[in-house]
Amino acid sequence: PVALAERAKSLTCRRVEAFNVEAETLEAAEKLQLAYDDPAADTGILSGLPGLDRITRGWKPGELVIIGARPSTGKTTFALNQTAQAVLRQGAQAIFYSLEMPTPQVMRCLLSAEARIDRDKFRRQQLEKADFDRLARAVASFRRAKLTVRDTARDVEGIAADLARHAQALHRPALVVVDYLQIVESRAAASEKRYAQVGAVSRALKLLAMQFRLPVIALAQLSRELDRTDREPVLADLRESGSIEQDADVVLFLHPTEPRAGYKPTPTKLIVAKNRNGPL
């Protein structure tokens, strides 16, 4: 027992000594100076939307970003666009965890969006030569992209194990997207009530963002109450768990300003409801 206590004490002492306040202070000061001299150096993975990037300054390592919306509002499309921005425009490596769509369908959506294919024209088999030319360029772009799509992960522990494998193989991603939060399971909280399970998943995703030093974008469903009212969503509308808004660094809401009409584009408002390190 004495030997074990001494061993534990020595391990604890070494762990404390590993933090050097002088070195960490100087490093923080250098980063502050760098960010002041060159604002672009203080940006993360950019969204491609200039107005949003001015507010968030991109998705930064360690952040949990929640994209909340009602079904069929475009949150998966928005997440796929963010993935394309990262891997095609910024040369970053990304992992897209899809719990709703199989991988071939995810890739089809990515290609169609990148090629700006009109879904109505596609359905009617009315694509023109210019459409096929853009589609061919999109295929060529994604063939070179550093993108991984996983449709087999069903719980947050599986996502964590997969990220660990990527880190060990020196293929550390710069962005992780999870579609979507409320259907991710947690083995550790399997016996808990649904509210506690969702809370455990959101907390685990935040810890993964911190552990692997990358931004995690997770989609989330909003309350049905929004369908019965004519108001914009608020943080309390995040379904099934109040801990989602607590764990998130950034919360965005997609809110259509007009009723949806078939395949026609629907004007949609993007609301920055929470931004831990900046304005709303």
PDB file of C-alpha atoms in Angstrom:
ATOM      1  CA  PRO A   1       0.000   0.000   0.000  1.00  0.00           C
ATOM      2  CA  VAL A   2       2.829   2.425   0.823  1.00  0.00           C
ATOM      3  CA  ALA A   3       4.584   1.703  -2.465  1.00  0.00           C
ATOM      4  CA  LEU A   4       1.309   2.188  -4.368  1.00  0.00           C
ATOM      5  CA  ALA A   5       0.679   5.511  -2.621  1.00  0.00           C
ATOM      6  CA  GLU A   6       4.201   6.727  -3.435  1.00  0.00           C
ATOM      7  CA  ARG A   7       3.786   5.632  -7.058  1.00  0.00           C
ATOM      8  CA  ALA A   8       0.495   7.501  -7.329  1.00  0.00           C
ATOM      9  CA  LYS A   9       2.070  10.600  -5.765  1.00  0.00           C
ATOM     10  CA  SER A  10       4.963  10.573  -8.254  1.00  0.00           C
ATOM     11  CA  LEU A  11       2.591  10.248 -11.206  1.00  0.00           C
ATOM     12  CA  THR A  12       0.466  13.122  -9.897  1.00  0.00           C
ATOM     13  CA  CYS A  13       3.497  15.363  -9.408  1.00  0.00           C
ATOM     14  CA  ARG A  14       4.759  14.750 -12.928  1.00  0.00           C
ATOM     15  CA  ARG A  15       1.327  15.519 -14.355  1.00  0.00           C
ATOM     16  CA  VAL A  16       1.164  18.849 -12.517  1.00  0.00           C
ATOM     17  CA  GLU A  17       4.705  19.779 -13.590  1.00  0.00           C
ATOM     18  CA  ALA A  18       3.754  19.171 -17.245  1.00  0.00           C
ATOM     19  CA  PHE A  19       1.869  22.479 -17.231  1.00  0.00           C
ATOM     20  CA  ASN A  20       4.251  25.412 -17.531  1.00  0.00           C
ATOM     21  CA  VAL A  21       2.354  28.634 -16.898  1.00  0.00           C
ATOM     22  CA  GLU A  22       5.161  30.824 -18.295  1.00  0.00           C
ATOM     23  CA  ALA A  23       5.331  28.909 -21.568  1.00  0.00           C
ATOM     24  CA  GLU A  24       1.538  28.791 -21.934  1.00  0.00           C
ATOM     25  CA  THR A  25       1.253  32.525 -21.198  1.00  0.00           C
ATOM     26  CA  LEU A  26       3.874  33.419 -23.802  1.00  0.00           C
ATOM     27  CA  GLU A  27       2.217  31.155 -26.382  1.00  0.00           C
ATOM     28  CA  ALA A  28      -1.182  32.769 -25.713  1.00  0.00           C
ATOM     29  CA  ALA A  29       0.387  36.238 -26.036  1.00  0.00           C
ATOM     30  CA  GLU A  30       1.976  35.282 -29.365  1.00  0.00           C
ATOM     31  CA  LYS A  31      -1.362  34.047 -30.679  1.00  0.00           C
ATOM     32  CA  LEU A  32      -3.074  37.247 -29.547  1.00  0.00           C
ATOM     33  CA  GLN A  33      -0.435  39.326 -31.344  1.00  0.00           C
ATOM     34  CA  LEU A  34      -0.739  37.178 -34.462  1.00  0.00           C
ATOM     35  CA  ALA A  35      -4.539  37.471 -34.461  1.00  0.00           C
ATOM     36  CA  TYR A  36      -4.289  41.262 -34.085  1.00  0.00           C
ATOM     37  CA  ASP A  37      -1.697  41.677 -36.849  1.00  0.00           C
ATOM     38  CA  ASP A  38      -3.423  39.233 -39.216  1.00  0.00           C
ATOM     39  CA  PRO A  39      -7.151  38.606 -38.505  1.00  0.00           C
ATOM     40  CA  ALA A  40      -7.170  35.844 -41.131  1.00  0.00           C
ATOM     41  CA  ALA A  41      -4.804  33.838 -38.926  1.00  0.00           C
ATOM     42  CA  ASP A  42      -7.501  33.618 -36.252  1.00  0.00           C
ATOM     43  CA  THR A  43     -10.058  31.887 -38.453  1.00  0.00           C
ATOM     44  CA  GLY A  44     -11.092  28.255 -38.520  1.00  0.00           C
ATOM     45  CA  ILE A  45     -12.806  26.243 -41.248  1.00  0.00           C
ATOM     46  CA  LEU A  46     -14.818  28.876 -43.125  1.00  0.00           C
ATOM     47  CA  SER A  47     -18.495  28.301 -43.911  1.00  0.00           C
ATOM     48  CA  GLY A  48     -18.373  30.013 -47.297  1.00  0.00           C
ATOM     49  CA  LEU A  49     -21.071  32.461 -46.173  1.00  0.00           C
ATOM     50  CA  PRO A  50     -19.302  35.819 -45.652  1.00  0.00           C
ATOM     51  CA  GLY A  51     -21.925  37.194 -43.244  1.00  0.00           C
ATOM     52  CA  LEU A  52     -21.734  34.096 -41.053  1.00  0.00           C
ATOM     53  CA  ASP A  53     -17.929  33.971 -41.172  1.00  0.00           C
ATOM     54  CA  ARG A  54     -17.726  37.572 -39.962  1.00  0.00           C
ATOM     55  CA  ILE A  55     -19.679  36.531 -36.865  1.00  0.00           C
ATOM     56  CA  THR A  56     -18.130  33.146 -36.090  1.00  0.00           C
ATOM     57  CA  ARG A  57     -14.712  33.534 -37.783  1.00  0.00           C
ATOM     58  CA  GLY A  58     -15.069  29.951 -38.957  1.00  0.00           C
ATOM     59  CA  TRP A  59     -15.421  26.626 -37.158  1.00  0.00           C
ATOM     60  CA  LYS A  60     -12.537  26.392 -34.685  1.00  0.00           C
ATOM     61  CA  PRO A  61     -10.822  23.413 -33.001  1.00  0.00           C
ATOM     62  CA  GLY A  62     -12.579  22.310 -29.818  1.00  0.00           C
ATOM     63  CA  GLU A  63     -15.954  23.790 -30.789  1.00  0.00           C
ATOM     64  CA  LEU A  64     -19.281  21.970 -30.836  1.00  0.00           C
ATOM     65  CA  VAL A  65     -21.517  23.605 -33.451  1.00  0.00           C
ATOM     66  CA  ILE A  66     -25.232  22.736 -33.429  1.00  0.00           C
ATOM     67  CA  ILE A  67     -27.359  23.258 -36.560  1.00  0.00           C
ATOM     68  CA  GLY A  68     -31.012  23.148 -35.464  1.00  0.00           C
ATOM     69  CA  ALA A  69     -34.072  22.983 -37.714  1.00  0.00           C
ATOM     70  CA  ARG A  70     -37.383  21.245 -38.224  1.00  0.00           C
ATOM     71  CA  PRO A  71     -37.482  18.259 -40.652  1.00  0.00           C
ATOM     72  CA  SER A  72     -37.195  19.052 -44.378  1.00  0.00           C
ATOM     73  CA  THR A  73     -35.822  22.520 -43.700  1.00  0.00           C
ATOM     74  CA  GLY A  74     -32.392  21.934 -45.222  1.00  0.00           C
ATOM     75  CA  LYS A  75     -30.107  21.180 -42.289  1.00  0.00           C
ATOM     76  CA  THR A  76     -28.556  18.116 -43.969  1.00  0.00           C
ATOM     77  CA  THR A  77     -28.029  20.111 -47.166  1.00  0.00           C
ATOM     78  CA  PHE A  78     -26.440  22.900 -45.111  1.00  0.00           C
ATOM     79  CA  ALA A  79     -24.132  20.379 -43.401  1.00  0.00           C
ATOM     80  CA  LEU A  80     -23.166  18.828 -46.744  1.00  0.00           C
ATOM     81  CA  ASN A  81     -22.384  22.304 -48.083  1.00  0.00           C
ATOM     82  CA  GLN A  82     -20.137  22.911 -45.064  1.00  0.00           C
ATOM     83  CA  THR A  83     -18.372  19.614 -45.768  1.00  0.00           C
ATOM     84  CA  ALA A  84     -17.851  20.536 -49.423  1.00  0.00           C
ATOM     85  CA  GLN A  85     -16.510  23.960 -48.441  1.00  0.00           C
ATOM     86  CA  ALA A  86     -13.969  22.325 -46.153  1.00  0.00           C
ATOM     87  CA  VAL A  87     -12.683  19.581 -48.453  1.00  0.00           C
ATOM     88  CA  LEU A  88     -12.914  21.327 -51.845  1.00  0.00           C
ATOM     89  CA  ARG A  89     -12.277  25.018 -51.151  1.00  0.00           C
ATOM     90  CA  GLN A  90      -9.921  24.720 -48.176  1.00  0.00           C
ATOM     91  CA  GLY A  91      -8.218  21.379 -48.767  1.00  0.00           C
ATOM     92  CA  ALA A  92      -9.168  20.166 -45.291  1.00  0.00           C
ATOM     93  CA  GLN A  93      -9.877  16.590 -44.286  1.00  0.00           C
ATOM     94  CA  ALA A  94     -13.413  15.900 -43.087  1.00  0.00           C
ATOM     95  CA  ILE A  95     -15.487  12.987 -41.801  1.00  0.00           C
ATOM     96  CA  PHE A  96     -19.247  12.945 -42.333  1.00  0.00           C
ATOM     97  CA  TYR A  97     -21.121  10.548 -40.015  1.00  0.00           C
ATOM     98  CA  SER A  98     -24.497   9.841 -41.596  1.00  0.00           C
ATOM     99  CA  LEU A  99     -27.077   8.062 -39.468  1.00  0.00           C
ATOM    100  CA  GLU A 100     -29.969   8.781 -41.834  1.00  0.00           C
ATOM    101  CA  MET A 101     -28.652   8.235 -45.358  1.00  0.00           C
ATOM    102  CA  PRO A 102     -26.387   5.506 -46.781  1.00  0.00           C
ATOM    103  CA  THR A 103     -23.038   6.607 -48.165  1.00  0.00           C
ATOM    104  CA  PRO A 104     -24.042   6.430 -51.889  1.00  0.00           C
ATOM    105  CA  GLN A 105     -26.955   8.779 -51.233  1.00  0.00           C
ATOM    106  CA  VAL A 106     -24.714  11.197 -49.320  1.00  0.00           C
ATOM    107  CA  MET A 107     -22.254  11.274 -52.234  1.00  0.00           C
ATOM    108  CA  ARG A 108     -25.077  11.786 -54.723  1.00  0.00           C
ATOM    109  CA  CYS A 109     -26.317  14.782 -52.721  1.00  0.00           C
ATOM    110  CA  LEU A 110     -22.791  16.209 -52.518  1.00  0.00           C
ATOM    111  CA  LEU A 111     -22.254  15.851 -56.275  1.00  0.00           C
ATOM    112  CA  SER A 112     -25.658  17.315 -57.157  1.00  0.00           C
ATOM    113  CA  ALA A 113     -25.144  20.299 -54.889  1.00  0.00           C
ATOM    114  CA  GLU A 114     -21.608  20.969 -56.113  1.00  0.00           C
ATOM    115  CA  ALA A 115     -22.763  20.751 -59.737  1.00  0.00           C
ATOM    116  CA  ARG A 116     -25.820  22.895 -58.944  1.00  0.00           C
ATOM    117  CA  ILE A 117     -28.118  20.347 -60.523  1.00  0.00           C
ATOM    118  CA  ASP A 118     -31.774  21.401 -60.580  1.00  0.00           C
ATOM    119  CA  ARG A 119     -33.556  18.513 -58.838  1.00  0.00           C
ATOM    120  CA  ASP A 120     -36.768  19.179 -60.739  1.00  0.00           C
ATOM    121  CA  LYS A 121     -34.939  19.052 -64.083  1.00  0.00           C
ATOM    122  CA  PHE A 122     -33.134  15.880 -62.969  1.00  0.00           C
ATOM    123  CA  ARG A 123     -36.399  14.213 -62.031  1.00  0.00           C
ATOM    124  CA  ARG A 124     -37.870  15.056 -65.447  1.00  0.00           C
ATOM    125  CA  GLN A 125     -34.695  13.943 -67.263  1.00  0.00           C
ATOM    126  CA  GLN A 126     -34.249  17.436 -68.707  1.00  0.00           C
ATOM    127  CA  LEU A 127     -30.591  18.069 -67.896  1.00  0.00           C
ATOM    128  CA  GLU A 128     -28.600  19.928 -70.543  1.00  0.00           C
ATOM    129  CA  LYS A 129     -24.993  19.542 -71.683  1.00  0.00           C
ATOM    130  CA  ALA A 130     -23.880  22.325 -69.317  1.00  0.00           C
ATOM    131  CA  ASP A 131     -25.414  20.397 -66.400  1.00  0.00           C
ATOM    132  CA  PHE A 132     -23.490  17.239 -67.292  1.00  0.00           C
ATOM    133  CA  ASP A 133     -20.278  19.256 -67.728  1.00  0.00           C
ATOM    134  CA  ARG A 134     -20.641  20.692 -64.199  1.00  0.00           C
ATOM    135  CA  LEU A 135     -21.429  17.226 -62.859  1.00  0.00           C
ATOM    136  CA  ALA A 136     -18.266  15.822 -64.456  1.00  0.00           C
ATOM    137  CA  ARG A 137     -16.190  18.594 -62.849  1.00  0.00           C
ATOM    138  CA  ALA A 138     -17.820  17.875 -59.480  1.00  0.00           C
ATOM    139  CA  VAL A 139     -16.954  14.175 -59.783  1.00  0.00           C
ATOM    140  CA  ALA A 140     -13.325  15.058 -60.593  1.00  0.00           C
ATOM    141  CA  SER A 141     -13.132  17.414 -57.595  1.00  0.00           C
ATOM    142  CA  PHE A 142     -14.495  14.909 -55.074  1.00  0.00           C
ATOM    143  CA  ARG A 143     -12.240  12.124 -56.360  1.00  0.00           C
ATOM    144  CA  ARG A 144      -9.300  14.160 -55.027  1.00  0.00           C
ATOM    145  CA  ALA A 145     -11.001  15.345 -51.845  1.00  0.00           C
ATOM    146  CA  LYS A 146      -9.887  14.278 -48.358  1.00  0.00           C
ATOM    147  CA  LEU A 147     -13.348  13.098 -47.396  1.00  0.00           C
ATOM    148  CA  THR A 148     -14.586  10.104 -45.435  1.00  0.00           C
ATOM    149  CA  VAL A 149     -18.282   9.194 -45.155  1.00  0.00           C
ATOM    150  CA  ARG A 150     -19.367   6.734 -42.468  1.00  0.00           C
ATOM    151  CA  ASP A 151     -22.891   5.300 -42.421  1.00  0.00           C
ATOM    152  CA  THR A 152     -22.190   2.463 -39.971  1.00  0.00           C
ATOM    153  CA  ALA A 153     -21.638   4.399 -36.733  1.00  0.00           C
ATOM    154  CA  ARG A 154     -24.687   4.173 -34.473  1.00  0.00           C
ATOM    155  CA  ASP A 155     -23.372   5.369 -31.117  1.00  0.00           C
ATOM    156  CA  VAL A 156     -21.040   8.056 -29.821  1.00  0.00           C
ATOM    157  CA  GLU A 157     -18.571   5.442 -28.602  1.00  0.00           C
ATOM    158  CA  GLY A 158     -18.230   4.135 -32.164  1.00  0.00           C
ATOM    159  CA  ILE A 159     -17.597   7.663 -33.433  1.00  0.00           C
ATOM    160  CA  ALA A 160     -14.935   8.150 -30.745  1.00  0.00           C
ATOM    161  CA  ALA A 161     -13.212   4.876 -31.685  1.00  0.00           C
ATOM    162  CA  ASP A 162     -13.255   5.794 -35.375  1.00  0.00           C
ATOM    163  CA  LEU A 163     -11.714   9.219 -34.675  1.00  0.00           C
ATOM    164  CA  ALA A 164      -9.025   7.577 -32.568  1.00  0.00           C
ATOM    165  CA  ARG A 165      -8.136   5.251 -35.459  1.00  0.00           C
ATOM    166  CA  HIS A 166      -7.842   8.244 -37.794  1.00  0.00           C
ATOM    167  CA  ALA A 167      -5.582  10.026 -35.308  1.00  0.00           C
ATOM    168  CA  GLN A 168      -3.315   6.989 -34.926  1.00  0.00           C
ATOM    169  CA  ALA A 169      -3.039   6.654 -38.718  1.00  0.00           C
ATOM    170  CA  LEU A 170      -1.934  10.308 -38.951  1.00  0.00           C
ATOM    171  CA  HIS A 171      -5.092  11.126 -40.919  1.00  0.00           C
ATOM    172  CA  ARG A 172      -6.389  13.609 -38.377  1.00  0.00           C
ATOM    173  CA  PRO A 173      -9.524  15.300 -39.740  1.00  0.00           C
ATOM    174  CA  ALA A 174     -10.015  19.063 -39.562  1.00  0.00           C
ATOM    175  CA  LEU A 175     -13.812  18.814 -39.431  1.00  0.00           C
ATOM    176  CA  VAL A 176     -16.370  16.273 -38.212  1.00  0.00           C
ATOM    177  CA  VAL A 177     -20.072  16.395 -39.093  1.00  0.00           C
ATOM    178  CA  VAL A 178     -22.735  14.253 -37.379  1.00  0.00           C
ATOM    179  CA  ASP A 179     -26.203  13.857 -38.927  1.00  0.00           C
ATOM    180  CA  TYR A 180     -27.975  13.953 -36.542  1.00  0.00           C
ATOM    181  CA  LEU A 181     -27.614  14.272 -32.763  1.00  0.00           C
ATOM    182  CA  GLN A 182     -30.929  12.898 -31.484  1.00  0.00           C
ATOM    183  CA  ILE A 183     -30.515   9.534 -33.236  1.00  0.00           C
ATOM    184  CA  VAL A 184     -26.952   8.961 -32.028  1.00  0.00           C
ATOM    185  CA  GLU A 185     -26.997   6.421 -29.211  1.00  0.00           C
ATOM    186  CA  SER A 186     -24.806   6.137 -26.136  1.00  0.00           C
ATOM    187  CA  ARG A 187     -23.886   2.760 -24.694  1.00  0.00           C
ATOM    188  CA  ALA A 188     -22.905   4.392 -21.404  1.00  0.00           C
ATOM    189  CA  ALA A 189     -26.374   5.946 -21.017  1.00  0.00           C
ATOM    190  CA  ALA A 190     -28.399   3.153 -22.648  1.00  0.00           C
ATOM    191  CA  SER A 191     -30.414   2.531 -19.474  1.00  0.00           C
ATOM    192  CA  GLU A 192     -31.160   6.218 -18.896  1.00  0.00           C
ATOM    193  CA  LYS A 193     -34.236   8.142 -19.983  1.00  0.00           C
ATOM    194  CA  ARG A 194     -34.198   9.693 -23.445  1.00  0.00           C
ATOM    195  CA  TYR A 195     -33.522  13.174 -22.062  1.00  0.00           C
ATOM    196  CA  ALA A 196     -30.404  11.928 -20.268  1.00  0.00           C
ATOM    197  CA  GLN A 197     -29.253   9.911 -23.316  1.00  0.00           C
ATOM    198  CA  VAL A 198     -29.335  12.953 -25.614  1.00  0.00           C
ATOM    199  CA  GLY A 199     -27.536  14.973 -22.963  1.00  0.00           C
ATOM    200  CA  ALA A 200     -24.835  12.303 -22.712  1.00  0.00           C
ATOM    201  CA  VAL A 201     -24.358  12.344 -26.502  1.00  0.00           C
ATOM    202  CA  SER A 202     -24.078  16.138 -26.736  1.00  0.00           C
ATOM    203  CA  ARG A 203     -21.569  16.195 -23.874  1.00  0.00           C
ATOM    204  CA  ALA A 204     -19.555  13.377 -25.472  1.00  0.00           C
ATOM    205  CA  LEU A 205     -19.418  15.217 -28.809  1.00  0.00           C
ATOM    206  CA  LYS A 206     -18.145  18.339 -27.057  1.00  0.00           C
ATOM    207  CA  LEU A 207     -15.451  16.284 -25.302  1.00  0.00           C
ATOM    208  CA  LEU A 208     -14.453  14.707 -28.649  1.00  0.00           C
ATOM    209  CA  ALA A 209     -14.075  18.187 -30.141  1.00  0.00           C
ATOM    210  CA  MET A 210     -11.795  19.118 -27.240  1.00  0.00           C
ATOM    211  CA  GLN A 211      -9.833  15.851 -27.218  1.00  0.00           C
ATOM    212  CA  PHE A 212      -9.083  15.758 -30.954  1.00  0.00           C
ATOM    213  CA  ARG A 213      -8.777  19.553 -31.317  1.00  0.00           C
ATOM    214  CA  LEU A 214     -11.279  19.867 -34.151  1.00  0.00           C
ATOM    215  CA  PRO A 215     -14.711  21.410 -34.724  1.00  0.00           C
ATOM    216  CA  VAL A 216     -17.693  19.041 -34.540  1.00  0.00           C
ATOM    217  CA  ILE A 217     -20.853  20.086 -36.367  1.00  0.00           C
ATOM    218  CA  ALA A 218     -23.922  18.182 -35.156  1.00  0.00           C
ATOM    219  CA  LEU A 219     -27.401  18.537 -36.600  1.00  0.00           C
ATOM    220  CA  ALA A 220     -30.370  18.627 -34.227  1.00  0.00           C
ATOM    221  CA  GLN A 221     -34.139  18.489 -34.495  1.00  0.00           C
ATOM    222  CA  LEU A 222     -36.234  21.305 -33.091  1.00  0.00           C
ATOM    223  CA  SER A 223     -39.484  20.991 -31.160  1.00  0.00           C
ATOM    224  CA  ARG A 224     -42.786  20.342 -32.972  1.00  0.00           C
ATOM    225  CA  GLU A 225     -44.139  23.377 -31.155  1.00  0.00           C
ATOM    226  CA  LEU A 226     -42.594  25.522 -33.899  1.00  0.00           C
ATOM    227  CA  ASP A 227     -44.986  24.018 -36.458  1.00  0.00           C
ATOM    228  CA  ARG A 228     -47.945  25.347 -34.498  1.00  0.00           C
ATOM    229  CA  THR A 229     -46.600  28.869 -34.068  1.00  0.00           C
ATOM    230  CA  ASP A 230     -45.412  31.667 -36.312  1.00  0.00           C
ATOM    231  CA  ARG A 231     -42.211  32.552 -34.487  1.00  0.00           C
ATOM    232  CA  GLU A 232     -38.499  32.117 -34.893  1.00  0.00           C
ATOM    233  CA  PRO A 233     -36.803  29.255 -32.992  1.00  0.00           C
ATOM    234  CA  VAL A 234     -35.044  29.853 -29.688  1.00  0.00           C
ATOM    235  CA  LEU A 235     -32.568  27.742 -27.704  1.00  0.00           C
ATOM    236  CA  ALA A 236     -35.378  26.165 -25.682  1.00  0.00           C
ATOM    237  CA  ASP A 237     -36.709  24.595 -28.921  1.00  0.00           C
ATOM    238  CA  LEU A 238     -33.793  22.138 -29.126  1.00  0.00           C
ATOM    239  CA  ARG A 239     -35.584  18.824 -28.697  1.00  0.00           C
ATOM    240  CA  GLU A 240     -35.200  16.423 -25.785  1.00  0.00           C
ATOM    241  CA  SER A 241     -32.346  17.992 -23.884  1.00  0.00           C
ATOM    242  CA  GLY A 242     -31.490  21.345 -22.348  1.00  0.00           C
ATOM    243  CA  SER A 243     -27.874  20.233 -22.126  1.00  0.00           C
ATOM    244  CA  ILE A 244     -27.442  20.636 -25.902  1.00  0.00           C
ATOM    245  CA  GLU A 245     -27.562  24.423 -25.613  1.00  0.00           C
ATOM    246  CA  GLN A 246     -25.214  24.232 -22.617  1.00  0.00           C
ATOM    247  CA  ASP A 247     -22.594  22.043 -24.338  1.00  0.00           C
ATOM    248  CA  ALA A 248     -22.648  23.886 -27.678  1.00  0.00           C
ATOM    249  CA  ASP A 249     -20.245  26.707 -28.459  1.00  0.00           C
ATOM    250  CA  VAL A 250     -22.289  27.835 -31.454  1.00  0.00           C
ATOM    251  CA  VAL A 251     -25.978  27.228 -32.173  1.00  0.00           C
ATOM    252  CA  LEU A 252     -27.430  28.056 -35.590  1.00  0.00           C
ATOM    253  CA  PHE A 253     -31.080  27.795 -36.582  1.00  0.00           C
ATOM    254  CA  LEU A 254     -32.471  27.440 -40.100  1.00  0.00           C
ATOM    255  CA  HIS A 255     -35.893  29.068 -40.282  1.00  0.00           C
ATOM    256  CA  PRO A 256     -37.912  29.231 -43.547  1.00  0.00           C
ATOM    257  CA  THR A 257     -39.588  32.604 -44.066  1.00  0.00           C
ATOM    258  CA  GLU A 258     -42.079  31.184 -46.579  1.00  0.00           C
ATOM    259  CA  PRO A 259     -43.950  27.862 -46.877  1.00  0.00           C
ATOM    260  CA  ARG A 260     -42.049  25.232 -48.819  1.00  0.00           C
ATOM    261  CA  ALA A 261     -43.307  24.583 -52.376  1.00  0.00           C
ATOM    262  CA  GLY A 262     -41.997  21.380 -53.966  1.00  0.00           C
ATOM    263  CA  TYR A 263     -38.416  21.597 -55.228  1.00  0.00           C
ATOM    264  CA  LYS A 264     -38.435  25.378 -55.524  1.00  0.00           C
ATOM    265  CA  PRO A 265     -35.859  27.220 -53.367  1.00  0.00           C
ATOM    266  CA  THR A 266     -37.370  28.387 -50.093  1.00  0.00           C
ATOM    267  CA  PRO A 267     -36.125  31.683 -48.584  1.00  0.00           C
ATOM    268  CA  THR A 268     -34.570  30.675 -45.260  1.00  0.00           C
ATOM    269  CA  LYS A 269     -33.169  32.720 -42.417  1.00  0.00           C
ATOM    270  CA  LEU A 270     -29.959  31.611 -40.711  1.00  0.00           C
ATOM    271  CA  ILE A 271     -30.018  32.639 -37.045  1.00  0.00           C
ATOM    272  CA  VAL A 272     -26.919  32.653 -34.820  1.00  0.00           C
ATOM    273  CA  ALA A 273     -28.669  31.951 -31.508  1.00  0.00           C
ATOM    274  CA  LYS A 274     -25.545  31.232 -29.465  1.00  0.00           C
ATOM    275  CA  ASN A 275     -21.923  32.173 -30.066  1.00  0.00           C
ATOM    276  CA  ARG A 276     -19.685  31.595 -27.064  1.00  0.00           C
ATOM    277  CA  ASN A 277     -16.799  33.608 -28.510  1.00  0.00           C
ATOM    278  CA  GLY A 278     -18.540  36.322 -30.480  1.00  0.00           C
ATOM    279  CA  PRO A 279     -21.704  38.239 -31.330  1.00  0.00           C
ATOM    280  CA  LEU A 280     -25.147  36.849 -32.221  1.00  0.00           C
TER     281      LEU A 280
END
